[in-house]
Amino acid sequence: DADIIWFFNAEFYFFLYLALFGSHGKRIVVTLFRDGYHHGALSGIKQKIFEAGQKRISGCISAGPLFTFKNMPSVFIPDYMYDPDTYDRSLTESKEDYAVCLGTMGDEKQLEELIPAFSDISYPLVVAGRFYDKERYARLCAAAGSNIEIRDTYLSDEEYMHLLCRARYAVLPYLHENYSAQTSGVMQEAVFADTVVITHEMILKGNAIPGVGFKSYDDISDDMLSGAKSAERNRSILKEYGRLRNDTYDKTGIKKKYREFFEGLK
């Protein structure tokens, strides 16, 4: 009986349902963390169904700043907001010279490329998160250099924030074809923690977040991560992170955007 039905993180089969059966006269709102289906054997067909389902939607809350949708109105509202009560303590943490890779260690993380890249340099890397594939974990540990620590663990919120806040860098080893049009919680929280993001340059561009970009894992070097030039570059990046916290991710501003979005639905 609701006037508006809001679907959070709607996926392909939801849009297939809308395309086939419609919205039953309801105003439908969706929150999306990707802008469509662009890769894979069935991507063309899935994208057409995705676009057909959009016609049944009254409004979309897009978690990506550059996402575009052909057949439905959308507004960019980040899925993370900067709450000083939660994150301000992170800005008081003293940084240490290491990089972190955090989160569930699934197939979407290109660890087989990341581990050799860091093994070829001296900069420390901590990989921490749950490995569901224990054989993969064992292979990566065997291949890791002495500067790399790999933990198969479920991190508590406190442990996660401690590692992220003290690290100088947060590495996101994602396939750029997917994450250049998809958001990352770790990336957004790195902005809140003044931890410089390292990832493929297309992912930085797609998420409109500055950081240290690379085209290939072979680009990662000690010179990229340490020294006077990198320190100057990082200061410029962190200045932009401060602006993003006070603008794009501001708690009051995000609440205002949500209110205006729902008030404007027709």
PDB file of C-alpha atoms in Angstrom, residues 26 42 53 63 70 79 88 94 106-107 109 113 130 162 174 185 190 214 218 221 227 236 247:
ATOM      1  CA  LYS A  26       3.503   2.020  -8.220  1.00  0.00           C
ATOM      2  CA  LEU A  42      25.379 -11.666 -22.701  1.00  0.00           C
ATOM      3  CA  GLY A  53      13.109  -1.912 -17.121  1.00  0.00           C
ATOM      4  CA  ALA A  63      25.972   5.918  -6.140  1.00  0.00           C
ATOM      5  CA  LYS A  70      19.165   6.118 -20.779  1.00  0.00           C
ATOM      6  CA  ASP A  79      26.258   5.583  -0.528  1.00  0.00           C
ATOM      7  CA  ASP A  88      37.234  12.342  12.735  1.00  0.00           C
ATOM      8  CA  SER A  94      49.769   8.911  12.493  1.00  0.00           C
ATOM      9  CA  GLY A 106      37.142 -12.940  -3.674  1.00  0.00           C
ATOM     10  CA  ASP A 107      37.725 -13.414  -7.372  1.00  0.00           C
ATOM     11  CA  LYS A 109      40.368  -8.814  -6.509  1.00  0.00           C
ATOM     12  CA  GLU A 113      48.726  -9.582 -10.221  1.00  0.00           C
ATOM     13  CA  ARG A 130      38.497 -13.428   4.530  1.00  0.00           C
ATOM     14  CA  HIS A 162      42.870   0.841  12.465  1.00  0.00           C
ATOM     15  CA  TYR A 174      39.988  -4.464  -9.155  1.00  0.00           C
ATOM     16  CA  GLY A 185      33.186   1.362  -0.036  1.00  0.00           C
ATOM     17  CA  ALA A 190      39.969   5.853   2.390  1.00  0.00           C
ATOM     18  CA  PHE A 214      48.306   2.924 -12.912  1.00  0.00           C
ATOM     19  CA  ASP A 218      54.097  -3.256 -13.616  1.00  0.00           C
ATOM     20  CA  SER A 221      57.358   1.007  -8.012  1.00  0.00           C
ATOM     21  CA  GLY A 227      60.301   9.927  -1.825  1.00  0.00           C
ATOM     22  CA  SER A 236      47.780  17.565  -3.203  1.00  0.00           C
ATOM     23  CA  ASP A 247      31.297  18.837  -0.019  1.00  0.00           C
TER      24      ASP A 247
END
